[in-house]
XYZ file of C-alpha atoms in Angstrom:
637
model
C 6.842 16.351 -31.776
C 4.165 13.829 -30.911
C 4.603 11.281 -28.144
C 4.895 8.128 -30.127
C 3.517 6.247 -27.061
C 0.098 7.691 -27.280
C -2.868 5.230 -26.736
C -4.824 4.202 -28.950
C -8.410 5.164 -28.125
C -10.699 2.202 -28.156
C -14.656 2.136 -28.498
C -15.812 -0.639 -25.775
C -19.075 -1.797 -28.391
C -15.795 -3.612 -30.586
C -13.577 -4.401 -27.818
C -13.381 -8.070 -28.562
C -12.472 -7.216 -32.631
C -9.553 -4.741 -31.552
C -8.283 -6.760 -28.460
C -8.339 -10.200 -29.244
C -5.283 -11.408 -29.733
C -3.637 -14.148 -31.216
C -2.141 -16.443 -28.923
C 0.974 -16.695 -31.020
C 1.317 -12.542 -31.207
C 1.665 -12.639 -27.786
C 5.635 -13.215 -25.816
C 5.314 -16.265 -23.490
C 8.483 -16.287 -21.771
C 9.413 -16.399 -18.287
C 11.692 -14.917 -16.108
C 15.675 -15.040 -17.276
C 18.055 -16.793 -14.602
C 20.049 -13.537 -14.806
C 16.941 -12.136 -12.697
C 16.290 -14.849 -10.663
C 19.713 -14.566 -9.774
C 19.643 -11.142 -9.075
C 16.924 -10.512 -7.231
C 18.091 -13.810 -5.048
C 21.029 -11.674 -3.990
C 19.400 -8.368 -3.631
C 17.186 -10.263 -1.399
C 19.978 -12.034 0.520
C 21.584 -8.863 1.040
C 18.458 -6.813 2.435
C 17.722 -10.368 4.993
C 21.141 -10.268 6.532
C 20.845 -6.295 7.008
C 17.604 -6.406 8.779
C 17.270 -4.808 12.071
C 14.872 -6.269 14.213
C 13.550 -2.924 15.469
C 10.376 -1.357 14.823
C 9.689 1.858 12.977
C 7.044 3.519 13.709
C 3.880 2.345 15.807
C 1.803 1.391 12.322
C 4.084 -1.740 12.340
C 2.644 -2.178 16.325
C -0.926 -1.936 15.133
C -0.763 -4.589 12.170
C 1.747 -6.815 14.625
C -1.410 -6.477 17.328
C -3.948 -8.130 14.804
C -0.905 -11.106 13.440
C -0.835 -11.971 17.091
C -4.859 -11.491 18.162
C -5.753 -14.277 14.893
C -2.696 -16.643 16.705
C -4.590 -16.569 19.822
C -7.632 -17.576 17.648
C -9.572 -14.290 17.801
C -9.691 -10.996 16.192
C -9.056 -8.826 19.661
C -6.074 -8.438 21.849
C -5.674 -11.177 24.164
C -5.408 -9.593 28.162
C -7.905 -7.142 27.905
C -10.864 -8.421 28.073
C -12.349 -8.143 31.766
C -10.330 -4.336 32.181
C -11.606 -1.268 32.535
C -12.729 0.170 29.319
C -9.710 3.168 28.686
C -7.897 4.305 25.113
C -5.289 3.209 26.897
C -5.444 -0.316 26.096
C -5.231 0.755 22.437
C -1.736 1.512 22.608
C -1.263 0.318 19.708
C -3.374 2.681 17.154
C -2.085 5.704 16.042
C -5.023 7.969 17.002
C -5.470 6.421 20.576
C -5.282 9.467 22.067
C -8.657 10.276 20.043
C -9.990 7.002 20.301
C -13.105 6.356 22.177
C -13.192 3.059 23.985
C -16.296 1.875 25.565
C -15.961 -1.659 26.336
C -13.494 -4.341 26.418
C -11.589 -6.400 25.102
C -10.133 -3.614 22.544
C -9.702 -4.508 18.880
C -7.117 -3.185 15.935
C -8.508 -1.095 13.366
C -6.258 -2.000 10.782
C -7.433 -3.742 7.509
C -7.759 -7.543 8.870
C -6.582 -9.047 6.174
C -2.933 -9.212 6.528
C -3.286 -11.188 9.498
C -4.224 -14.342 7.823
C -0.794 -14.075 6.165
C 0.833 -13.302 8.418
C -0.461 -15.843 10.786
C 2.240 -18.521 10.180
C 5.246 -16.617 10.267
C 4.301 -14.802 13.565
C 5.770 -18.005 15.178
C 8.865 -17.692 13.685
C 9.501 -14.597 14.691
C 9.882 -10.850 13.942
C 12.598 -11.495 11.211
C 10.277 -13.923 9.206
C 7.276 -11.360 9.380
C 10.201 -8.969 7.430
C 10.701 -11.537 5.217
C 7.417 -12.043 3.870
C 7.316 -8.406 3.234
C 10.848 -8.726 1.276
C 9.585 -11.667 -0.722
C 6.696 -9.423 -1.900
C 9.561 -6.947 -2.941
C 11.033 -9.255 -5.047
C 7.957 -10.765 -6.503
C 7.094 -7.344 -7.704
C 10.244 -7.095 -9.109
C 9.554 -9.879 -11.468
C 6.259 -8.886 -12.355
C 7.493 -5.730 -13.566
C 9.836 -6.754 -15.645
C 7.324 -9.155 -17.128
C 4.887 -6.675 -17.567
C 7.593 -4.212 -19.113
C 9.347 -6.738 -21.574
C 5.999 -8.055 -22.869
C 4.496 -4.783 -24.293
C 7.842 -2.546 -24.898
C 10.175 -2.829 -28.296
C 13.018 -3.065 -25.950
C 12.508 -6.562 -25.383
C 14.676 -7.711 -21.949
C 16.328 -4.473 -21.801
C 13.203 -2.721 -21.196
C 12.124 -5.175 -18.464
C 15.641 -4.753 -16.844
C 15.384 -0.921 -16.773
C 11.626 -1.157 -15.327
C 12.771 -3.539 -12.978
C 15.608 -1.873 -11.884
C 13.864 1.646 -11.583
C 11.110 -0.024 -9.161
C 13.641 -2.295 -7.156
C 16.274 0.157 -6.736
C 14.936 3.602 -7.392
C 11.235 3.745 -6.201
C 11.945 4.248 -2.710
C 11.033 0.897 -1.978
C 14.354 -0.706 0.047
C 13.047 0.667 3.293
C 9.432 -0.861 3.245
C 11.135 -4.461 1.992
C 13.243 -4.358 5.454
C 10.472 -4.170 7.315
C 7.091 -5.289 8.908
C 5.228 -2.835 8.166
C 2.935 -4.813 4.462
C 3.059 -2.365 2.203
C 5.302 -4.270 -0.135
C 2.630 -7.334 0.383
C -0.158 -4.764 -1.013
C 2.229 -3.626 -3.735
C 2.787 -7.214 -5.121
C -1.111 -7.806 -4.543
C -1.922 -4.892 -6.938
C 0.850 -5.205 -9.376
C -0.382 -9.226 -9.888
C -4.281 -7.983 -10.338
C -2.876 -4.667 -12.490
C -0.645 -7.569 -14.951
C -3.265 -10.368 -15.284
C -5.460 -7.484 -16.139
C -3.205 -6.662 -19.098
C -3.168 -10.768 -19.702
C -6.705 -10.555 -19.898
C -6.998 -7.693 -22.363
C -4.719 -9.828 -24.662
C -7.448 -12.306 -24.249
C -6.558 -14.834 -21.725
C -8.758 -16.740 -20.289
C -12.163 -15.006 -18.208
C -10.614 -17.298 -15.209
C -7.145 -14.561 -14.778
C -10.501 -11.971 -14.587
C -11.509 -13.871 -11.070
C -7.861 -14.162 -10.116
C -6.899 -10.217 -10.599
C -9.932 -9.414 -8.598
C -9.075 -11.687 -5.481
C -5.444 -10.152 -5.658
C -6.741 -6.383 -6.002
C -9.602 -7.200 -2.812
C -7.342 -8.808 -1.137
C -5.061 -5.779 -1.298
C -7.546 -3.355 -0.141
C -8.085 -5.601 2.653
C -4.660 -4.647 3.635
C -4.299 -1.049 2.838
C -7.998 0.790 2.487
C -6.780 3.088 -0.052
C -6.473 0.192 -2.765
C -10.372 -0.543 -2.866
C -9.837 2.782 -5.394
C -6.727 1.060 -6.973
C -8.753 -2.174 -7.376
C -12.007 -0.144 -8.910
C -9.589 1.859 -11.587
C -7.981 -1.757 -12.767
C -11.572 -3.259 -13.334
C -12.382 0.478 -15.473
C -9.456 -1.031 -17.560
C -10.738 -4.451 -17.748
C -14.553 -3.010 -18.773
C -13.338 -0.772 -21.210
C -10.859 -3.050 -23.228
C -10.516 -6.595 -22.690
C -12.694 -9.088 -24.993
C -15.817 -10.472 -23.584
C -15.641 -7.281 -21.493
C -18.953 -7.755 -19.520
C -18.518 -11.304 -18.588
C -14.965 -10.610 -17.501
C -15.407 -7.369 -15.733
C -18.203 -9.598 -13.770
C -15.951 -12.344 -12.784
C -13.397 -9.541 -11.703
C -16.287 -7.617 -9.430
C -16.627 -11.170 -8.191
C -13.607 -11.721 -7.556
C -12.801 -7.885 -5.750
C -16.344 -8.476 -4.052
C -15.039 -11.837 -2.232
C -12.156 -10.156 0.172
C -14.020 -6.944 0.992
C -17.190 -8.815 2.313
C -14.641 -10.765 4.695
C -13.437 -7.455 5.437
C -17.235 -6.536 6.365
C -17.585 -9.677 8.636
C -14.492 -9.497 10.224
C -14.653 -5.689 11.116
C -18.427 -6.496 12.228
C -16.897 -8.919 14.426
C -14.164 -6.808 15.990
C -15.571 -3.837 15.898
C -19.294 -3.746 15.392
C -19.456 -2.198 11.678
C -20.163 -3.765 8.755
C -17.976 -0.873 6.770
C -15.149 -3.172 5.105
C -13.154 -0.359 4.605
C -13.228 2.321 7.336
C -10.620 2.536 10.552
C -13.208 5.218 12.218
C -15.833 8.117 11.704
C -13.162 10.424 10.003
C -11.081 7.524 7.836
C -13.285 9.709 4.697
C -12.521 12.848 5.415
C -12.135 15.358 2.377
C -10.611 18.745 1.652
C -12.416 21.531 2.887
C -12.368 20.225 6.713
C -9.121 21.438 7.548
C -9.348 25.335 7.519
C -7.439 26.030 4.756
C -8.230 29.583 3.798
C -8.454 29.268 -0.119
C -11.410 27.146 0.288
C -11.560 22.826 -1.141
C -10.528 23.938 -4.190
C -7.233 25.604 -3.859
C -6.056 22.973 -0.951
C -7.188 20.342 -3.428
C -4.233 21.826 -6.567
C -2.169 22.347 -3.143
C -1.789 19.381 -1.851
C -2.170 17.604 -5.363
C 1.122 19.898 -6.423
C 2.685 19.344 -2.163
C 2.363 15.627 -2.489
C 3.446 15.319 -6.161
C 6.354 18.242 -6.872
C 6.720 19.733 -3.595
C 5.895 18.851 -0.206
C 7.145 22.372 1.562
C 4.243 23.306 0.202
C 1.581 21.876 2.012
C 0.130 24.172 4.341
C 1.509 23.560 8.386
C -0.202 20.408 10.148
C -1.707 20.742 13.271
C -2.124 18.294 16.485
C 0.149 15.505 17.285
C 1.761 15.743 13.561
C 2.560 18.860 14.296
C 5.313 17.823 16.947
C 7.296 15.517 14.364
C 6.540 17.174 11.123
C 7.214 20.723 10.421
C 9.399 23.049 7.981
C 13.025 24.079 8.771
C 12.664 27.666 10.001
C 15.760 28.623 7.606
C 14.572 26.006 4.100
C 11.297 26.236 4.584
C 11.540 22.022 3.915
C 9.691 19.849 6.162
C 12.103 17.079 7.952
C 11.397 13.948 9.832
C 14.378 13.669 12.125
C 17.514 14.067 10.078
C 15.986 13.407 6.910
C 13.640 15.707 4.420
C 10.133 14.742 3.785
C 9.691 14.384 0.475
C 6.789 14.754 -2.261
C 6.398 12.069 -4.897
C 9.071 13.656 -7.773
C 11.912 14.487 -5.072
C 12.022 10.718 -4.359
C 11.727 9.355 -7.791
C 12.599 12.167 -10.725
C 12.698 9.718 -13.557
C 8.286 9.487 -13.119
C 8.095 12.838 -14.278
C 7.627 12.133 -17.945
C 5.660 9.446 -17.296
C 2.752 11.108 -15.645
C 3.219 13.552 -18.873
C 2.683 10.569 -21.345
C -0.128 9.299 -19.049
C -1.864 12.779 -18.819
C -1.521 13.139 -23.004
C -2.839 9.516 -23.781
C -6.510 11.274 -22.452
C -6.071 15.135 -22.660
C -4.773 15.494 -25.853
C -6.860 14.323 -28.923
C -4.754 15.382 -31.843
C -2.022 13.516 -30.595
C -4.177 10.543 -29.373
C -4.997 10.223 -33.347
C -1.382 10.404 -34.309
C -0.596 8.120 -31.796
C -3.177 5.572 -33.702
C -1.496 6.077 -37.266
C 1.462 4.973 -35.943
C 0.393 2.072 -33.880
C -1.293 1.031 -37.109
C 1.677 1.543 -39.052
C 4.130 -0.365 -36.549
C 1.112 -2.827 -35.725
C -0.362 -5.072 -33.997
C 2.620 -5.188 -30.203
C 2.455 -1.066 -30.675
C -1.410 -1.160 -30.591
C -1.265 -3.413 -27.568
C 1.197 -0.906 -25.637
C -0.761 2.212 -26.280
C -4.014 0.390 -24.890
C -1.760 -0.321 -21.889
C -0.620 2.998 -21.430
C -4.212 4.294 -21.324
C -5.338 1.704 -18.862
C -1.993 2.988 -16.184
C -3.412 6.355 -17.014
C -6.508 5.358 -15.523
C -5.075 3.879 -12.838
C -2.612 6.138 -11.645
C -3.808 10.127 -12.135
C -7.225 8.932 -10.376
C -5.156 7.781 -7.380
C -2.797 11.023 -7.136
C -6.356 13.118 -7.551
C -7.457 10.988 -4.669
C -5.234 11.707 -2.586
C -5.576 15.868 -3.095
C -9.041 15.402 -2.976
C -8.248 14.020 1.642
C -6.896 17.879 1.606
C -4.566 19.012 3.990
C -5.645 17.287 7.381
C -4.633 14.180 5.737
C -0.780 13.021 6.561
C 0.876 9.620 5.786
C 2.960 9.923 9.283
C 6.520 9.290 10.268
C 7.292 8.355 6.533
C 10.151 9.926 4.816
C 8.594 9.706 1.290
C 5.268 9.554 -0.552
C 4.163 5.950 0.690
C 0.284 6.604 -0.236
C 1.435 6.135 -4.267
C 3.728 3.549 -2.993
C 1.639 1.088 -5.001
C 1.755 3.369 -8.052
C 5.163 2.955 -7.978
C 5.690 -0.667 -10.694
C 2.611 1.137 -12.798
C 4.939 3.821 -13.329
C 8.409 1.695 -14.078
C 6.504 -0.072 -16.446
C 5.287 3.112 -18.400
C 9.053 4.548 -18.165
C 10.515 1.249 -20.200
C 7.483 1.847 -22.646
C 7.456 5.586 -23.096
C 11.682 5.222 -23.631
C 11.792 3.509 -26.695
C 14.938 2.700 -28.433
C 16.805 4.716 -25.566
C 16.625 1.121 -22.641
C 18.332 -0.155 -25.347
C 21.553 2.250 -24.715
C 23.380 0.945 -21.437
C 26.596 3.066 -21.737
C 24.910 6.230 -21.405
C 22.599 5.019 -18.930
C 24.560 3.882 -16.818
C 27.516 7.298 -17.172
C 24.172 8.901 -16.067
C 23.182 7.223 -13.165
C 26.944 7.858 -11.858
C 26.166 11.270 -12.424
C 23.443 11.271 -10.612
C 24.009 9.367 -7.443
C 27.098 11.511 -7.384
C 25.207 14.707 -7.140
C 23.231 13.041 -4.297
C 26.054 12.146 -2.456
C 27.228 15.716 -2.509
C 24.118 16.744 -1.717
C 24.156 13.708 1.449
C 27.372 14.731 2.221
C 26.439 18.608 4.021
C 25.046 18.268 7.868
C 21.494 17.393 8.023
C 20.663 20.634 9.779
C 22.409 22.300 7.106
C 19.514 24.461 5.115
C 21.809 23.604 1.667
C 20.891 20.091 2.634
C 17.295 20.443 2.493
C 17.497 22.483 -0.396
C 19.339 20.517 -2.192
C 17.856 17.212 -1.927
C 13.753 19.179 -2.031
C 14.888 20.815 -5.615
C 18.039 19.517 -7.537
C 15.578 16.157 -8.615
C 12.864 18.881 -9.478
C 15.359 20.639 -12.154
C 16.778 17.025 -13.063
C 12.971 15.953 -13.422
C 11.953 19.234 -15.515
C 15.012 18.544 -17.963
C 14.260 14.579 -18.127
C 10.585 15.955 -19.425
C 11.559 18.065 -21.171
C 14.046 15.856 -23.821
C 11.187 13.217 -23.843
C 8.789 15.649 -24.869
C 11.163 17.355 -27.466
C 14.059 15.334 -28.223
C 13.238 11.431 -27.770
C 14.958 10.648 -30.808
C 18.046 11.213 -29.040
C 17.976 8.152 -27.792
C 21.250 8.256 -25.952
C 20.940 11.631 -24.515
C 17.417 10.422 -23.651
C 18.840 7.288 -21.767
C 21.651 9.956 -20.331
C 19.372 11.600 -18.319
C 16.523 8.809 -17.742
C 20.707 7.611 -16.085
C 20.731 10.480 -14.169
C 17.190 10.765 -12.583
C 17.620 7.152 -11.751
C 21.041 7.421 -10.539
C 19.917 10.397 -8.353
C 16.834 8.541 -6.555
C 18.508 5.349 -5.627
C 21.668 7.356 -4.070
C 19.286 9.788 -2.293
C 17.199 6.781 -0.868
C 20.083 4.839 -0.135
C 21.464 7.714 1.987
C 18.767 10.064 3.337
C 15.560 7.614 3.796
C 16.957 3.876 4.274
C 19.727 5.465 6.185
C 16.914 7.208 8.320
C 14.575 4.620 8.520
C 17.589 1.916 9.547
C 18.519 4.383 12.441
C 15.191 4.462 13.852
C 14.520 0.990 14.049
C 18.491 0.658 15.852
C 16.784 3.291 18.197
C 14.285 1.168 19.533
C 15.904 -2.187 18.507
C 17.784 -0.923 21.323
C 15.223 0.062 23.431
C 13.716 -3.215 23.517
C 16.920 -5.073 24.102
C 17.198 -3.245 27.815
C 14.246 -4.164 28.836
C 13.031 -7.577 27.246
C 15.317 -9.493 29.148
C 13.754 -7.955 32.611
C 9.890 -8.697 31.493
C 8.600 -11.292 32.844
C 6.331 -13.707 31.038
C 2.981 -12.465 30.421
C 3.329 -9.436 31.912
C 0.944 -6.311 31.520
C 3.492 -3.029 30.418
C 2.977 0.478 30.574
C 5.420 2.585 28.701
C 4.540 6.315 28.376
C 3.651 7.626 24.868
C 6.672 7.507 22.049
C 8.365 4.963 24.836
C 5.668 1.942 23.457
C 6.691 2.132 20.483
C 9.514 -0.282 20.814
C 7.660 -2.905 22.580
C 5.558 -4.780 19.898
C 7.781 -7.363 19.780
C 7.169 -8.523 23.754
C 3.696 -9.952 21.998
C 5.985 -12.274 20.066
C 8.007 -14.529 22.794
C 6.383 -12.630 25.873
C 3.153 -12.651 25.884
C 2.893 -9.770 27.291
C -0.052 -7.092 27.552
C 0.645 -2.989 26.670
C -0.716 0.250 28.530
C 0.142 3.656 27.474
C -1.218 6.086 29.625
C -0.784 8.814 27.160
C -3.980 8.001 25.689
C -5.963 9.461 28.486
C -3.704 11.673 30.702
C -3.525 8.690 33.216
C -6.743 8.400 34.570
C -7.219 4.910 33.847
C -3.984 3.623 34.646
C -4.295 2.942 38.447
C -7.220 1.277 37.760
C -5.367 -0.988 35.156
C -2.797 -1.444 37.390
C -5.306 -2.924 40.060
C -7.100 -5.451 37.379
C -3.913 -6.717 36.010
C -2.722 -7.550 39.361
C -6.079 -9.094 39.867
C -5.764 -10.946 37.046
C -2.728 -12.653 37.923
C -0.580 -10.349 35.687
C 2.936 -8.940 37.113
C 3.324 -5.012 36.344
C 5.883 -3.355 35.132
C 6.584 0.261 34.031
C 9.361 1.139 31.292
C 11.794 4.367 32.634
C 11.502 7.135 31.977
C 7.614 7.638 33.444
C 6.321 10.453 34.867
C 6.966 10.038 38.837
C 3.474 11.426 39.751
C 1.686 8.773 37.380
C 3.836 5.800 38.951
C 3.177 7.134 42.366
C -0.955 7.182 41.800
C -0.770 3.764 39.837
C 1.267 2.223 42.385
C -1.384 3.504 44.950
C 0.648 2.564 48.120
C 2.101 -0.642 47.071
C 5.648 -1.424 46.457
C 7.842 -0.204 43.661
C 10.939 -1.907 42.998
C 13.581 -2.025 39.978
C 14.374 -4.443 37.290
C 17.229 -3.631 35.557
C 18.193 -0.238 34.266
C 15.059 0.648 32.432
C 11.970 -1.299 34.160
C 10.351 -0.666 37.664
C 7.437 -2.907 38.453
C 4.388 -2.421 40.909
C 4.967 -5.538 43.367
C 1.138 -6.803 44.614
C 0.337 -6.031 48.415
C 0.543 -9.296 50.054
C -2.348 -9.722 52.788
C -1.579 -10.317 56.222
C -1.313 -13.334 57.645
C -4.611 -13.825 59.817
C -3.707 -13.863 63.620
C -4.103 -17.130 65.447
C -6.752 -16.995 68.242
C -4.300 -18.324 72.007
C -5.335 -21.354 73.109
C -7.221 -21.993 76.051
C -4.714 -22.533 79.095
C -1.469 -21.219 77.584
C -0.192 -17.796 78.503
C 1.677 -16.097 81.167
């Protein structure tokens, strides 16, 4: 049986006649009050349960850029005039390999997060998290509107899509952090939604707005420059007045990227708008993979999308924290399993198949076109939009497959490189399920069963291999069942809704019980570390912390005007000179304990070292000796 969701192939030359849609045929409804209430409740719950602690060094990296802007600069305040050393680039995940030839040092994160975050830095860490949470909720509203606009299921489709993203899309842990993933997600989703409205015949000004959103998202996460181009391709292929629409969209994208170029030149000396360093654009074949670049690409596509255990072992610093379990073979990050895309969200599997079929199966496309012609204008628009989603999703997956085995997304329990694709997949899910989106009873029953299955897997001890295997491979069985049922028995709406619920319920429970729990545990650990020293850190201090101990200290930039250094970056080679320079600049110098004793002795260089609280030591400046007063004539014995 041929899927009924195949997009209609539309030649660009008659885009106007095929896509110009009367305003009366397009629904113009606002977000329903019940959804606003649900989003408000979810937002309050997330905000009240935020743990004000750092997750990984990447959050510090973005924070440094925002605090620098608060000081009216693009570089790190307090590092000017200091000896050039990678120790001052403590916030850079690659500080151990970064070359620093001059000071002040500058952050390498994309520069367009800082302007958005600037006003929130005055309100503290929780306010920066709230900005991300608001973006998460806004994305949920956009997903609802987008899914409802083109679905047969109306509001039921909107609710399903919003629920799939908000609860089943492994986004909750990002919504409770400062890491600006959700801001980028809101911008890319907004750009894609505006592009869809443009294809419906909306005013050309929407093209400029869509481009601005996509370009700004690229200025927050550089990878989104690819997504911006793919959204633009959908505009070019299917929008009325496609040349003017594409030019306006391109102009919108170009403005934020031009800003990135200027800012990167000012802080890093490079006109490249989307580069963090020389190896940022590395591709497969450079990691020493034994099978060659082609096999490496296919292996990494499978590892990132289906089974993360298929990836080859990592090398370098990443191998210290991300390695396969000796018995289960599953990669672990602390207590949590590192997951591929479908292992986090098995409900995406039939979406990927549908989005592949719309381009790869001409016969199915032809049959779907005939069905769409019979079904009317709404079905034709839905088919067109599914094809545009396919243009965005599969090429993005391919880009990161080509990036190869040497590229890792660091300390994340899921596929954070694909987080911008999750709202698009949620919208597509609502469209391909057809009448099943209205079958709430089997959907909720399936969700309950899926949640119970995930809870049973999570009930085993974190170190148990059976737990690892269940978390890694049960969702793939659910994904296979869901995909097969959608492909061969989609007319059985009740059964399809049941299995859709099973996949969604598993995704929600697994994220809450594994990813979110591990994330909150790490944040709480870093919160406690920060609390143990924060009250003892003097205002304006230079704080030395060794390797992982520095990660928790980022919030000191917000309320202590601190400068942080990590001697691990260069083996402590420059640390003694830095101590001398900081003391000469009038900054108190403190060291977070534990700290290598021999290095601390070299840094002190004979100066007194005193304890400040349980986990802090201070290097005291040596007071110059008082001058000897010469004896006065006529005195003495």
